[in-house]
mmCIF file of C-alpha atoms in Angstrom:
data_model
loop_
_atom_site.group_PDB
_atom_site.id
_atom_site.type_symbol
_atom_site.label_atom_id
_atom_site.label_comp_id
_atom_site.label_asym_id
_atom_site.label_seq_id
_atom_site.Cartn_x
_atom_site.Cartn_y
_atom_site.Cartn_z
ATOM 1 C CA UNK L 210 -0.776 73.958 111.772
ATOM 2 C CA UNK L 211 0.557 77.367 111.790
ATOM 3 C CA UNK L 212 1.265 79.560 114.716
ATOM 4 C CA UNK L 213 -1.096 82.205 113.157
ATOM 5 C CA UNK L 214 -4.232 79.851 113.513
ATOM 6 C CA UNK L 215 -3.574 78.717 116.978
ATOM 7 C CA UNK L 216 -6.161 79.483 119.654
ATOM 8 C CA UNK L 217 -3.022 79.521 122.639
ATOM 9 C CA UNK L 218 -1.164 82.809 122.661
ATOM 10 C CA UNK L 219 3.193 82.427 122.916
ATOM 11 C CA UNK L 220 4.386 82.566 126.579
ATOM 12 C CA UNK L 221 7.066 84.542 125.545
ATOM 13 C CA UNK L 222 4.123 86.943 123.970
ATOM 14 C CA UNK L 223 2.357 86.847 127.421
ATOM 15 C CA UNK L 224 5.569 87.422 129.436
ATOM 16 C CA UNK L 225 6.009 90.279 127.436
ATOM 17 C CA UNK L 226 2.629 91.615 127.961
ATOM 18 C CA UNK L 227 2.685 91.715 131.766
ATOM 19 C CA UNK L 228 5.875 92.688 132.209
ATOM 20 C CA UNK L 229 7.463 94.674 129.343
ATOM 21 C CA UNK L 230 10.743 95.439 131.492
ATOM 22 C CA UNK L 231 12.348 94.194 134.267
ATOM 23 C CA UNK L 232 10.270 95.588 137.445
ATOM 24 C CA UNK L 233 7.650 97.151 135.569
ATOM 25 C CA UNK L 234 4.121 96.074 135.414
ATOM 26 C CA UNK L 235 2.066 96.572 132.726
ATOM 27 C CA UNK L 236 -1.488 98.098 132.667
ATOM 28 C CA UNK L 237 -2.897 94.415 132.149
ATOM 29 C CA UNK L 238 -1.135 93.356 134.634
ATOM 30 C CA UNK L 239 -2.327 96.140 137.460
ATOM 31 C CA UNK L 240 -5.555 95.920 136.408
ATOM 32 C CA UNK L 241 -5.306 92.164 137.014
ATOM 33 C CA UNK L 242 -4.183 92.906 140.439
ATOM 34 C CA UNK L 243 -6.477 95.433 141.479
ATOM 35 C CA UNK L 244 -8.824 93.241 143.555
ATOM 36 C CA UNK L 245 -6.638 91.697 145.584
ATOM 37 C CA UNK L 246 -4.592 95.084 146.490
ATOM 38 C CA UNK L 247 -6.665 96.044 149.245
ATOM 39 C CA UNK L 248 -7.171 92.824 150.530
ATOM 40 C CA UNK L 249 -3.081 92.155 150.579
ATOM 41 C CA UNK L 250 -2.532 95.303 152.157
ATOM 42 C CA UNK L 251 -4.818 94.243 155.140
ATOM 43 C CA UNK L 252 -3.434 90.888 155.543
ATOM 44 C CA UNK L 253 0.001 92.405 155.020
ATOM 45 C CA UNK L 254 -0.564 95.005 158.332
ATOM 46 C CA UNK L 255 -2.232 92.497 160.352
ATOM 47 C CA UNK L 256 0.868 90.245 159.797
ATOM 48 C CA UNK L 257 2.787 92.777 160.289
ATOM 49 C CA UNK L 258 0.966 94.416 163.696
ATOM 50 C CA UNK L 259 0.764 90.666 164.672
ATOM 51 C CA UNK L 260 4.976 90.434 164.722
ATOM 52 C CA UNK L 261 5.227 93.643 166.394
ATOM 53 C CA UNK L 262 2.599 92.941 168.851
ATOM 54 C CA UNK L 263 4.966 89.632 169.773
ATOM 55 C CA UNK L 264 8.021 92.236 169.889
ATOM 56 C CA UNK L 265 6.377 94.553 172.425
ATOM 57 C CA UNK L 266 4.855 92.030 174.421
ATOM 58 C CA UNK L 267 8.187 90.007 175.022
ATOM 59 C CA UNK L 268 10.340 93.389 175.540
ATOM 60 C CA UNK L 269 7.934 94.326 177.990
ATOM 61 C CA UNK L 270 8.208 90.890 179.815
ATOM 62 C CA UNK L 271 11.653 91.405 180.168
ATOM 63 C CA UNK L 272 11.898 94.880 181.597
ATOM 64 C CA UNK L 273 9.312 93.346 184.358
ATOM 65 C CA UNK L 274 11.883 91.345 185.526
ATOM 66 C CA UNK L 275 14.311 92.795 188.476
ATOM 67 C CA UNK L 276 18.251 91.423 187.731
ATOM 68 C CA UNK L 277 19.329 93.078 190.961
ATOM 69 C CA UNK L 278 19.741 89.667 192.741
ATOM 70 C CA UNK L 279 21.771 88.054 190.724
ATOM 71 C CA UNK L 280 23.839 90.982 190.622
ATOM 72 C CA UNK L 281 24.454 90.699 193.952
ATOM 73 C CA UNK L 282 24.622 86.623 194.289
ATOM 74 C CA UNK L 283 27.596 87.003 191.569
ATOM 75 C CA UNK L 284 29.312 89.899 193.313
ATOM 76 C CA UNK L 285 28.970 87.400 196.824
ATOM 77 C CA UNK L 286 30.307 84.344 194.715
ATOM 78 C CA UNK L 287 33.247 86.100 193.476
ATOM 79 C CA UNK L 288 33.965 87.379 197.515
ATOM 80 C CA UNK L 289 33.767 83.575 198.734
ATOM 81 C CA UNK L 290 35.654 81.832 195.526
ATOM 82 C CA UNK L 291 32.739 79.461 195.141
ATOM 83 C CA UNK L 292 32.774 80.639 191.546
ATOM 84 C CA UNK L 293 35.572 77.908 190.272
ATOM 85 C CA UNK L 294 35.979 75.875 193.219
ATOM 86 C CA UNK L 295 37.464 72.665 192.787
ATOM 87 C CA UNK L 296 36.608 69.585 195.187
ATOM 88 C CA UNK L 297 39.153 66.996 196.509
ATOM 89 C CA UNK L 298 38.043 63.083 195.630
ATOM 90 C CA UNK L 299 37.000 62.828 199.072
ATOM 91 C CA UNK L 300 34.487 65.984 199.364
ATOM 92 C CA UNK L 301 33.254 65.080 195.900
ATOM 93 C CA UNK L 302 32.098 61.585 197.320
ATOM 94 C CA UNK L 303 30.747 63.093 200.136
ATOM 95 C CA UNK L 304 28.567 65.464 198.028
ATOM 96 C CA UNK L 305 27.906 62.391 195.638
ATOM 97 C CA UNK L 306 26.309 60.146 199.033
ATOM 98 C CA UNK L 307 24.173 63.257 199.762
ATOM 99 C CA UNK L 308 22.884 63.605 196.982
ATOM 100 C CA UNK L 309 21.811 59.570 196.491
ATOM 101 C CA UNK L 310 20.452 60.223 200.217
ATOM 102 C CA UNK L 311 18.445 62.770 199.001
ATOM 103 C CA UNK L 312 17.086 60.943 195.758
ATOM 104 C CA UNK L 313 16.436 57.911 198.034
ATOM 105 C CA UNK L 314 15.593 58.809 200.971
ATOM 106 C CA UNK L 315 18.024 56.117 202.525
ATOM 107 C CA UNK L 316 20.202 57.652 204.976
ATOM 108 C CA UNK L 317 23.929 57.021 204.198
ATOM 109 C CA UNK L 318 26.024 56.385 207.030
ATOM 110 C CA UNK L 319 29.919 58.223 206.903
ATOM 111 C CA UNK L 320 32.238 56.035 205.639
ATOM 112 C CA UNK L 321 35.424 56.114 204.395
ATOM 113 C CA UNK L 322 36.604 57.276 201.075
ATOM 114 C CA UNK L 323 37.649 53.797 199.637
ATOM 115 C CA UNK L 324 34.136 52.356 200.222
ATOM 116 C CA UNK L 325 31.916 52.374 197.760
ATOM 117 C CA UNK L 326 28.074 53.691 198.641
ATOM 118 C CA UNK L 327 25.544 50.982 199.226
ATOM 119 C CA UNK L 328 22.925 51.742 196.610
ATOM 120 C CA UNK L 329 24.072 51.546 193.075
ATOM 121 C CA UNK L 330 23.421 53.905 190.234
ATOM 122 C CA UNK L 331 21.634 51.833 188.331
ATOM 123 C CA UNK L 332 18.875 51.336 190.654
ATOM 124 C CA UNK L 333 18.398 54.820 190.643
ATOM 125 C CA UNK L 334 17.962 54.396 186.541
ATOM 126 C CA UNK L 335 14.605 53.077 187.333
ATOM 127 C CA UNK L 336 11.664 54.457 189.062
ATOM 128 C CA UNK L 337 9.823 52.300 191.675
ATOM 129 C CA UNK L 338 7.280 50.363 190.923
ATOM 130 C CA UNK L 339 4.064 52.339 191.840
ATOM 131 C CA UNK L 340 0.977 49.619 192.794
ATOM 132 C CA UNK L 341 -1.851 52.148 190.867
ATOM 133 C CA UNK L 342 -2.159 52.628 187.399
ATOM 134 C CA UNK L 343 -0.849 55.648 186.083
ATOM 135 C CA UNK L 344 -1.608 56.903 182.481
ATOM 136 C CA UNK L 345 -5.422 57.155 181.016
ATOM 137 C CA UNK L 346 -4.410 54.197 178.395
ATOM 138 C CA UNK L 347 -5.157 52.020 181.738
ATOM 139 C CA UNK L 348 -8.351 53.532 181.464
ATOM 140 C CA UNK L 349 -9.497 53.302 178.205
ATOM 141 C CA UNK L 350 -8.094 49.471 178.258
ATOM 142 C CA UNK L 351 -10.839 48.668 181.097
ATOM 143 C CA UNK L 352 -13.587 50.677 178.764
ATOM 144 C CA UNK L 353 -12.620 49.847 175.832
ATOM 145 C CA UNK L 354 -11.175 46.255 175.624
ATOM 146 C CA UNK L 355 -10.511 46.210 172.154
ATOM 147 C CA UNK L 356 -8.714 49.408 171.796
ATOM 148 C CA UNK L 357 -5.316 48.786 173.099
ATOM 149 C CA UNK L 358 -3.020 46.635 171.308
ATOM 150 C CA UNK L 359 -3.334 43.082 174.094
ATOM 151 C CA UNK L 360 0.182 42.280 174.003
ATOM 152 C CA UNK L 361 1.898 45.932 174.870
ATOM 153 C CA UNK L 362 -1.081 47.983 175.461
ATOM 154 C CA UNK L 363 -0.012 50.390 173.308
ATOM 155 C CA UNK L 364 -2.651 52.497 171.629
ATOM 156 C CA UNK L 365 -0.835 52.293 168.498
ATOM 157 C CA UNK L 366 -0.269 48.067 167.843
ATOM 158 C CA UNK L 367 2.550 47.196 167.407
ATOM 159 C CA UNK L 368 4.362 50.461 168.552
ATOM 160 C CA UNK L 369 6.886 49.697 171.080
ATOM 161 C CA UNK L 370 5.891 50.946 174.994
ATOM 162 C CA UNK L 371 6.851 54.821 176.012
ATOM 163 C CA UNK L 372 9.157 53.500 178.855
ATOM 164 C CA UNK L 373 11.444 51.889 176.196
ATOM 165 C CA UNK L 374 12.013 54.206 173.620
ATOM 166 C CA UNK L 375 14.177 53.086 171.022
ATOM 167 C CA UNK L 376 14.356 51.356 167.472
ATOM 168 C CA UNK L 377 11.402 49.215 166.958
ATOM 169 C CA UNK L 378 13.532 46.277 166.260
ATOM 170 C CA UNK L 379 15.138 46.055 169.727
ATOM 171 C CA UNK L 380 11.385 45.795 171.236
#
């Protein structure tokens, strides 16, 4: 069969048609476009008005916003040398029982430096135990039984539990 007699045109022949030079379109080709030109153009300024609308709007945030203070709490930090202050072993242990007071709510009693606190970091790790159900899977496990995967009540069975996130071989 001949390329005369074929009913497909050459996409080199097509190429050619639409686009006799590089950058140029030809009259086929706007005339094929002429539809969607006003249609692009829209879409094209409401993207555009869209991005610039997200511009102003954060620019205009930002000017809201009064720096003054921390002008002033920098200025005040550079005065007192609080800016690179270094603490001794001692007054970091101090500020390390204060703050595990303040996450417990267990009073810690001065002692000295080579003691070590009474309650241990790790059992700050973990939350207490709260008695009530927290979560809405509790929820939908006393509505609907059959939902929740029985052995992890998980929504997802077979998924490992939120609290231990991890690879789901270790579970």
């Amino acid at each position: 069969m001949s390329a005369e007699s074929s009913q497909y045109i050459d996409r080199k022949t097509v190429n050619e048609s639409y686009r006799p030079r590089s950058g140029t379109m030809s009259p086929g080709l706007k005339r094929a476009r002429a539809p969607y030109r006003v249609r692009n153009a829209l879409t094209g300024l409401a993207l555009g008005a869209f991005a610039v609308g997200v511009w102003a709007y954060s620019i205009s945030a930002v000017k809201q916003d009064v720096f003054d203070d921390v002008d002033e709490e920098a200025r005040a930090m550079a005065r007192s040398g609080t800016v690179n202050e270094v603490l001794s072993v001692a007054e970091e242990k101090k500020a390390m029982e204060a703050a595990i007071a303040a996450t417990t709510g267990v009073p810690q009693t001065s002692s000295p430096v080579s003691t070590t606190t009474s309650v241990s970091l790790s059992s700050l790790a973990t939350p207490p135990a709260s008695p009530q159900a927290r979560g809405i899977l509790q929820h939908l496990d006393n509505r609907f039984p059959r939902l929740l995967d029985p052995k992890r009540k998980t929504l997802v069975w077979g998924a490992p539990p939120v609290d231990n996130i991890g690879k789901l071989g270790s579970s």
